[in-house]
GROMACS .gro file of C-alpha atoms in nm:
model
  359
    1MET     CA    1  11.432   7.221  10.143
    2VAL     CA    2  11.658   7.083  10.416
    3ARG     CA    3  11.721   6.783  10.190
    4ILE     CA    4  11.886   7.013   9.934
    5ASN     CA    5  12.260   7.041   9.996
    6SER     CA    6  12.359   7.405  10.041
    7THR     CA    7  12.666   7.440  10.259
    8SER     CA    8  12.842   7.775  10.229
    9GLY     CA    9  12.981   7.830   9.881
   10HIS     CA   10  12.766   7.552   9.735
   11GLU     CA   11  12.426   7.718   9.710
   12ALA     CA   12  12.356   7.650   9.340
   13ALA     CA   13  12.096   7.378   9.396
   14ILE     CA   14  11.899   7.563   9.663
   15ARG     CA   15  11.917   7.882   9.454
   16GLN     CA   16  11.758   7.708   9.156
   17HIS     CA   17  11.488   7.564   9.379
   18LEU     CA   18  11.411   7.905   9.530
   19LEU     CA   19  11.405   8.077   9.191
   20GLY     CA   20  11.146   7.828   9.075
   21GLU     CA   21  10.934   7.874   9.386
   22LEU     CA   22  10.950   8.253   9.364
   23ARG     CA   23  10.842   8.246   9.000
   24ARG     CA   24  10.556   8.013   9.088
   25LEU     CA   25  10.446   8.264   9.351
   26GLY     CA   26  10.432   8.552   9.106
   27CYS     CA   27  10.778   8.703   9.150
   28ARG     CA   28  11.034   8.788   8.885
   29PRO     CA   29  11.354   8.711   9.076
   30SER     CA   30  11.704   8.800   8.966
   31VAL     CA   31  12.049   8.689   9.074
   32ASP     CA   32  12.337   8.930   9.134
   33LYS     CA   33  12.705   8.867   9.060
   34LYS     CA   34  12.763   8.719   9.405
   35GLY     CA   35  12.476   8.475   9.370
   36ASN     CA   36  12.222   8.648   9.594
   37ILE     CA   37  11.856   8.631   9.493
   38HIS     CA   38  11.657   8.956   9.465
   39ALA     CA   39  11.283   8.992   9.417
   40VAL     CA   40  11.054   9.296   9.431
   41LEU     CA   41  10.676   9.282   9.453
   42THR     CA   42  10.470   9.593   9.390
   43GLY     CA   43  10.125   9.581   9.546
   44ALA     CA   44   9.799   9.761   9.483
   45LEU     CA   45   9.859  10.044   9.732
   46ALA     CA   46   9.999  10.362   9.580
   47HIS     CA   47  10.153  10.466   9.910
   48GLY     CA   48  10.301  10.283  10.204
   49PRO     CA   49  10.624  10.146  10.342
   50THR     CA   50  10.872   9.932  10.155
   51ILE     CA   51  10.929   9.613  10.353
   52LEU     CA   52  11.244   9.406  10.308
   53PHE     CA   53  11.255   9.041  10.414
   54ASN     CA   54  11.596   8.871  10.427
   55ALA     CA   55  11.722   8.519  10.488
   56HIS     CA   56  12.031   8.326  10.381
   57MET     CA   57  12.057   8.019  10.161
   58ASP     CA   58  12.366   7.852  10.302
   59THR     CA   59  12.412   7.620  10.598
   60VAL     CA   60  12.705   7.519  10.814
   61VAL     CA   61  12.861   7.172  10.803
   62PRO     CA   62  12.784   6.889  10.846
   63GLY     CA   63  12.492   6.988  10.625
   64GLU     CA   64  12.494   6.743  10.334
   65ASN     CA   65  12.250   6.456  10.287
   66VAL     CA   66  12.023   6.579  10.565
   67ARG     CA   67  11.750   6.331  10.654
   68PRO     CA   68  11.481   6.517  10.850
   69LYS     CA   69  11.253   6.338  11.094
   70VAL     CA   70  10.911   6.475  11.189
   71LEU     CA   71  10.830   6.401  11.552
   72SER     CA   72  10.510   6.478  11.738
   73ASP     CA   73  10.596   6.843  11.799
   74ARG     CA   74  10.920   6.916  11.613
   75ILE     CA   75  11.145   6.843  11.318
   76VAL     CA   76  11.497   6.711  11.378
   77SER     CA   77  11.774   6.554  11.171
   78ASP     CA   78  11.867   6.189  11.204
   79GLY     CA   79  12.153   6.291  11.433
   80THR     CA   80  12.434   6.261  11.181
   81THR     CA   81  12.400   6.616  11.042
   82ILE     CA   82  12.256   6.951  11.129
   83LEU     CA   83  11.891   7.004  11.040
   84GLY     CA   84  11.939   7.327  10.845
   85ALA     CA   85  11.654   7.520  11.003
   86ASP     CA   86  11.922   7.789  11.013
   87ASP     CA   87  11.823   7.933  10.778
   88LYS     CA   88  11.585   7.722  10.573
   89ALA     CA   89  11.308   7.789  10.823
   90GLY     CA   90  11.350   8.155  10.726
   91LEU     CA   91  11.339   8.071  10.356
   92ALA     CA   92  11.027   7.859  10.404
   93GLY     CA   93  10.862   8.134  10.607
   94ILE     CA   94  10.912   8.388  10.329
   95LEU     CA   95  10.780   8.154  10.060
   96GLU     CA   96  10.472   8.063  10.262
   97MET     CA   97  10.409   8.431  10.340
   98LEU     CA   98  10.401   8.499   9.965
   99ALA     CA   99  10.149   8.219   9.923
  100LEU     CA  100   9.933   8.370  10.198
  101LEU     CA  101   9.954   8.710  10.026
  102GLN     CA  102   9.791   8.561   9.718
  103GLU     CA  103   9.542   8.351   9.911
  104LYS     CA  104   9.420   8.636  10.130
  105ASN     CA  105   9.459   8.908   9.866
  106VAL     CA  106   9.644   9.132  10.113
  107LEU     CA  107   9.696   9.495  10.013
  108PHE     CA  108  10.049   9.633  10.034
  109HIS     CA  109  10.278   9.888   9.869
  110LYS     CA  110  10.614   9.721   9.804
  111ILE     CA  111  10.792   9.410   9.928
  112LYS     CA  112  11.158   9.333   9.871
  113ILE     CA  113  11.313   8.992   9.923
  114ILE     CA  114  11.687   8.929   9.941
  115LEU     CA  115  11.820   8.577   9.992
  116THR     CA  116  12.195   8.574  10.042
  117VAL     CA  117  12.481   8.330   9.996
  118GLU     CA  118  12.775   8.258  10.227
  119GLU     CA  119  12.628   8.417  10.539
  120GLU     CA  120  12.780   8.152  10.761
  121ILE     CA  121  13.138   8.220  10.649
  122GLY     CA  122  13.156   8.595  10.698
  123LEU     CA  123  12.835   8.753  10.568
  124ARG     CA  124  12.993   8.752  10.223
  125GLY     CA  125  12.667   8.766  10.031
  126ALA     CA  126  12.535   9.058  10.233
  127LYS     CA  127  12.864   9.245  10.200
  128ALA     CA  128  12.821   9.236   9.822
  129LEU     CA  129  12.483   9.411   9.839
  130LEU     CA  130  12.454   9.771   9.722
  131PHE     CA  131  12.239  10.033   9.890
  132PRO     CA  132  11.970  10.058   9.620
  133ALA     CA  133  11.897   9.688   9.671
  134VAL     CA  134  11.849   9.717  10.047
  135ARG     CA  135  11.678  10.057  10.058
  136ALA     CA  136  11.361  10.007  10.262
  137ASP     CA  137  11.154  10.152  10.544
  138TYR     CA  138  11.167   9.830  10.744
  139CYS     CA  139  11.393   9.527  10.720
  140PHE     CA  140  11.317   9.197  10.890
  141VAL     CA  141  11.600   8.945  10.895
  142LEU     CA  142  11.480   8.589  10.952
  143ASP     CA  143  11.788   8.443  11.118
  144SER     CA  144  11.758   8.441  11.497
  145ASP     CA  145  11.681   8.166  11.743
  146GLY     CA  146  11.398   8.206  11.990
  147ALA     CA  147  11.027   8.168  11.943
  148VAL     CA  148  10.836   8.347  11.670
  149GLY     CA  149  10.742   8.685  11.815
  150SER     CA  150  11.084   8.746  11.968
  151ILE     CA  151  11.323   8.994  11.809
  152VAL     CA  152  11.686   9.098  11.830
  153ASN     CA  153  11.729   9.475  11.838
  154GLN     CA  154  12.096   9.497  11.938
  155SER     CA  155  12.410   9.318  11.825
  156PRO     CA  156  12.780   9.406  11.834
  157ALA     CA  157  13.025   9.554  11.590
  158GLN     CA  158  13.320   9.328  11.513
  159GLU     CA  159  13.684   9.389  11.426
  160VAL     CA  160  13.925   9.115  11.321
  161LEU     CA  161  14.297   9.172  11.377
  162THR     CA  162  14.559   8.951  11.215
  163PHE     CA  163  14.912   8.978  11.354
  164LYS     CA  164  15.205   8.851  11.148
  165VAL     CA  165  15.484   8.825  11.403
  166ARG     CA  166  15.835   8.813  11.262
  167GLY     CA  167  16.143   8.688  11.443
  168LYS     CA  168  16.467   8.534  11.317
  169SER     CA  169  16.531   8.169  11.241
  170ALA     CA  170  16.829   7.982  11.382
  171HIS     CA  171  16.925   7.624  11.465
  172ALA     CA  172  16.765   7.540  11.797
  173GLY     CA  173  17.061   7.328  11.911
  174LEU     CA  174  17.366   7.488  11.751
  175ASN     CA  175  17.303   7.862  11.779
  176PRO     CA  176  16.963   7.937  11.941
  177GLU     CA  177  17.096   8.266  12.079
  178ASP     CA  178  17.110   8.398  11.723
  179GLY     CA  179  16.738   8.345  11.675
  180VAL     CA  180  16.431   8.545  11.772
  181ASN     CA  181  16.139   8.317  11.852
  182ALA     CA  182  15.823   8.447  11.686
  183ILE     CA  183  15.605   8.202  11.879
  184LYS     CA  184  15.740   8.334  12.210
  185ILE     CA  185  15.660   8.689  12.098
  186ALA     CA  186  15.307   8.584  12.010
  187GLY     CA  187  15.270   8.396  12.338
  188LEU     CA  188  15.381   8.697  12.541
  189ALA     CA  189  15.137   8.921  12.355
  190ILE     CA  190  14.848   8.677  12.394
  191SER     CA  191  14.913   8.650  12.768
  192GLN     CA  192  14.855   9.025  12.796
  193ILE     CA  193  14.520   9.027  12.612
  194PRO     CA  194  14.195   8.994  12.808
  195SER     CA  195  13.970   8.749  12.626
  196GLY     CA  196  13.637   8.577  12.663
  197ARG     CA  197  13.340   8.772  12.794
  198LEU     CA  198  13.479   9.103  12.914
  199ASP     CA  199  13.146   9.257  13.017
  200GLY     CA  200  12.781   9.249  12.919
  201GLU     CA  201  12.854   9.414  12.583
  202THR     CA  202  13.204   9.306  12.492
  203THR     CA  203  13.388   8.985  12.399
  204ALA     CA  204  13.731   8.907  12.260
  205ASN     CA  205  13.898   8.594  12.129
  206VAL     CA  206  14.230   8.460  12.007
  207GLY     CA  207  14.104   8.225  11.740
  208SER     CA  208  14.405   8.096  11.551
  209VAL     CA  209  14.782   8.065  11.600
  210ARG     CA  210  14.998   7.929  11.318
  211GLY     CA  211  15.376   7.916  11.327
  212GLY     CA  212  15.689   7.706  11.332
  213THR     CA  213  15.814   7.434  11.100
  214ALA     CA  214  16.023   7.193  11.310
  215SER     CA  215  16.138   7.142  11.667
  216ASN     CA  216  16.502   7.215  11.575
  217ILE     CA  217  16.433   7.555  11.416
  218VAL     CA  218  16.373   7.877  11.605
  219PRO     CA  219  16.050   7.995  11.437
  220ASP     CA  220  16.080   8.318  11.244
  221GLU     CA  221  15.709   8.374  11.176
  222THR     CA  222  15.382   8.326  11.358
  223ILE     CA  223  15.038   8.440  11.247
  224VAL     CA  224  14.775   8.510  11.510
  225VAL     CA  225  14.412   8.586  11.425
  226THR     CA  226  14.204   8.761  11.689
  227GLU     CA  227  13.871   8.936  11.711
  228ALA     CA  228  13.687   9.181  11.934
  229ARG     CA  229  13.315   9.255  11.949
  230SER     CA  230  13.110   9.505  12.142
  231ARG     CA  231  12.779   9.686  12.127
  232SER     CA  232  12.972   9.988  12.260
  233GLU     CA  233  13.208  10.150  12.011
  234LYS     CA  234  13.409  10.301  12.297
  235LYS     CA  235  13.463   9.961  12.457
  236LEU     CA  236  13.543   9.800  12.124
  237GLN     CA  237  13.814  10.053  12.045
  238LYS     CA  238  13.959  10.021  12.395
  239GLN     CA  239  13.992   9.645  12.348
  240VAL     CA  240  14.142   9.684  12.000
  241ARG     CA  241  14.397   9.935  12.128
  242GLY     CA  242  14.495   9.691  12.401
  243MET     CA  243  14.550   9.412  12.150
  244LEU     CA  244  14.758   9.633  11.923
  245HIS     CA  245  14.969   9.750  12.217
  246ALA     CA  246  15.024   9.396  12.345
  247PHE     CA  247  15.170   9.273  12.016
  248ARG     CA  248  15.378   9.581  11.947
  249SER     CA  249  15.522   9.578  12.298
  250ALA     CA  250  15.599   9.205  12.290
  251ALA     CA  251  15.773   9.234  11.953
  252LYS     CA  252  15.982   9.526  12.074
  253LYS     CA  253  16.075   9.355  12.401
  254LEU     CA  254  16.190   9.031  12.240
  255GLY     CA  255  16.360   9.181  11.935
  256GLY     CA  256  16.108   9.101  11.665
  257SER     CA  257  15.855   9.292  11.460
  258VAL     CA  258  15.487   9.266  11.378
  259GLU     CA  259  15.272   9.342  11.076
  260ILE     CA  260  14.906   9.411  11.151
  261GLU     CA  261  14.598   9.371  10.934
  262ARG     CA  262  14.288   9.528  11.085
  263ARG     CA  263  13.948   9.463  10.931
  264ARG     CA  264  13.608   9.597  11.032
  265GLU     CA  265  13.362   9.314  10.970
  266TYR     CA  266  13.034   9.490  11.047
  267GLU     CA  267  12.869   9.763  11.251
  268ALA     CA  268  12.671   9.736  11.573
  269ILE     CA  269  12.293   9.731  11.562
  270LYS     CA  270  12.115   9.953  11.813
  271GLN     CA  271  11.745   9.973  11.743
  272PRO     CA  272  11.568  10.159  12.029
  273LYS     CA  273  11.273   9.983  12.190
  274ASN     CA  274  11.051  10.282  12.108
  275SER     CA  275  11.152  10.286  11.740
  276ALA     CA  276  10.888  10.232  11.473
  277ILE     CA  277  11.021   9.892  11.369
  278VAL     CA  278  11.023   9.752  11.723
  279ARG     CA  279  10.672   9.886  11.780
  280VAL     CA  280  10.554   9.720  11.460
  281THR     CA  281  10.693   9.383  11.571
  282LYS     CA  282  10.508   9.420  11.901
  283ILE     CA  283  10.179   9.509  11.729
  284ALA     CA  284  10.211   9.208  11.498
  285ALA     CA  285  10.288   8.970  11.785
  286ARG     CA  286   9.988   9.093  11.984
  287ARG     CA  287   9.756   9.041  11.688
  288LEU     CA  288   9.853   8.673  11.682
  289GLY     CA  289   9.864   8.633  12.058
  290LEU     CA  290  10.239   8.569  12.055
  291PRO     CA  291  10.474   8.663  12.340
  292HIS     CA  292  10.689   8.958  12.233
  293THR     CA  293  11.042   8.968  12.369
  294VAL     CA  294  11.328   9.203  12.280
  295ALA     CA  295  11.683   9.074  12.321
  296SER     CA  296  12.042   9.145  12.226
  297SER     CA  297  12.278   8.910  12.042
  298GLY     CA  298  12.651   8.853  12.061
  299GLY     CA  299  12.681   8.755  11.696
  300GLY     CA  300  12.657   8.913  11.355
  301SER     CA  301  12.416   8.840  11.071
  302ASP     CA  302  12.301   8.993  10.744
  303ALA     CA  303  12.113   9.236  10.968
  304SER     CA  304  12.448   9.389  11.069
  305ILE     CA  305  12.529   9.477  10.709
  306ILE     CA  306  12.184   9.604  10.614
  307PHE     CA  307  12.156   9.815  10.930
  308GLY     CA  308  12.497   9.961  10.843
  309TYR     CA  309  12.333  10.116  10.535
  310GLY     CA  310  12.095  10.306  10.762
  311VAL     CA  311  11.796  10.077  10.708
  312PRO     CA  312  11.581  10.017  11.020
  313THR     CA  313  11.649   9.650  11.085
  314VAL     CA  314  11.574   9.383  11.344
  315GLY     CA  315  11.637   9.011  11.360
  316LEU     CA  316  11.334   8.788  11.395
  317GLY     CA  317  11.320   8.479  11.611
  318ILE     CA  318  11.206   8.201  11.379
  319GLY     CA  319  11.193   7.911  11.623
  320MET     CA  320  11.518   7.733  11.535
  321GLU     CA  321  11.702   7.590  11.836
  322ASN     CA  322  12.046   7.434  11.898
  323VAL     CA  323  12.167   7.576  11.568
  324HIS     CA  324  12.504   7.471  11.422
  325SER     CA  325  12.475   7.134  11.595
  326LYS     CA  326  12.342   6.787  11.523
  327GLN     CA  327  12.081   6.853  11.792
  328GLU     CA  328  11.924   7.136  11.592
  329TYR     CA  329  11.544   7.137  11.576
  330ILE     CA  330  11.240   7.353  11.510
  331THR     CA  331  10.894   7.304  11.653
  332LEU     CA  332  10.600   7.254  11.422
  333ARG     CA  333  10.422   7.536  11.604
  334ASN     CA  334  10.693   7.790  11.520
  335LEU     CA  335  10.723   7.670  11.162
  336THR     CA  336  10.348   7.707  11.114
  337VAL     CA  337  10.304   8.046  11.278
  338LEU     CA  338  10.610   8.212  11.118
  339PRO     CA  339  10.450   8.301  10.780
  340GLN     CA  340  10.142   8.429  10.963
  341TYR     CA  341  10.368   8.653  11.171
  342LEU     CA  342  10.542   8.786  10.859
  343LEU     CA  343  10.204   8.871  10.711
  344ALA     CA  344  10.105   9.040  11.038
  345LEU     CA  345  10.428   9.243  11.024
  346LEU     CA  346  10.343   9.358  10.674
  347GLU     CA  347   9.996   9.468  10.778
  348ALA     CA  348  10.113   9.625  11.105
  349ALA     CA  349  10.379   9.829  10.924
  350HIS     CA  350  10.123   9.966  10.679
  351ASP     CA  351   9.880  10.047  10.961
  352TYR     CA  352  10.153  10.216  11.165
  353GLU     CA  353  10.270  10.431  10.874
  354ARG     CA  354   9.912  10.524  10.787
  355ARG     CA  355   9.847  10.644  11.142
  356ARG     CA  356  10.176  10.832  11.151
  357ARG     CA  357  10.097  11.016  10.827
  358SER     CA  358   9.750  11.112  10.948
  359LYS     CA  359   9.877  11.286  11.261
   0.00000   0.00000   0.00000
């Protein structure tokens, strides 16, 4: 699959491939208006949990014309592109799990599969999902680094703030005193904003500054795009308030104005270690003799959107390493054991729910 070009916004070829594979494996997949693939499998059990497996179809750039190389213990690219294990290892794991379901004749109640588009450019596919599609008792998102058996149970909420700073243009040599420099306003505001890693839960960044047209014109507009993330809502809002105050104060001090666009990108994930879904991942890992680790992440994924609907969700380590780089790789061991782990999760979830109902 890594040979199939599928950079964000160009998933048509990989989508057609996956639709064919899903049909071959007994599914009746559908495609929503955004281009996401949906499939539902109803098993032989009348009762039991609904399990949702999610991965995304797109890759980052440079992700075209990937030429994978199989080494003794891992798969890499030829060094001119990414490999695309993010997230085609997740896609492959789901497909192989479905094959194992048929081969082993595993009993289950209901499985949902959602494969999204444009995850890498803002979770756009996941944001187009509606609650009925994601409704499930457990959701496993195959999109985290780390060995198979590791999980991500916490990740931050994110807010993006775009500041359109307005000043007043003037000739920089003839009458600069008549101008109000929008870049200076932005610079003053940025200098007042803490950024980088603020603490163990919180980060902030000034990601883009655009303004000015020529050296002889006092710039009358500058656009600054910033973000803040935190696993603590209190800390996130404190950082956002500080950013808002910095720009408003700078504009007032230097005689300009500022328009602000504030956008909530996704919610924080906080899945307690004693929750049913975390326990199920631990049971499944033990059955296969895999180390089970629980970690937090500083990034967002489709898991952030699905968890925001109230669905118990964790991210699964799928063995991909050095993602978003030409040094990306995945070990053969992780690639092989991943579908077995997904099957173990399915069985562990049914066993856990059966025991819980019998109490």
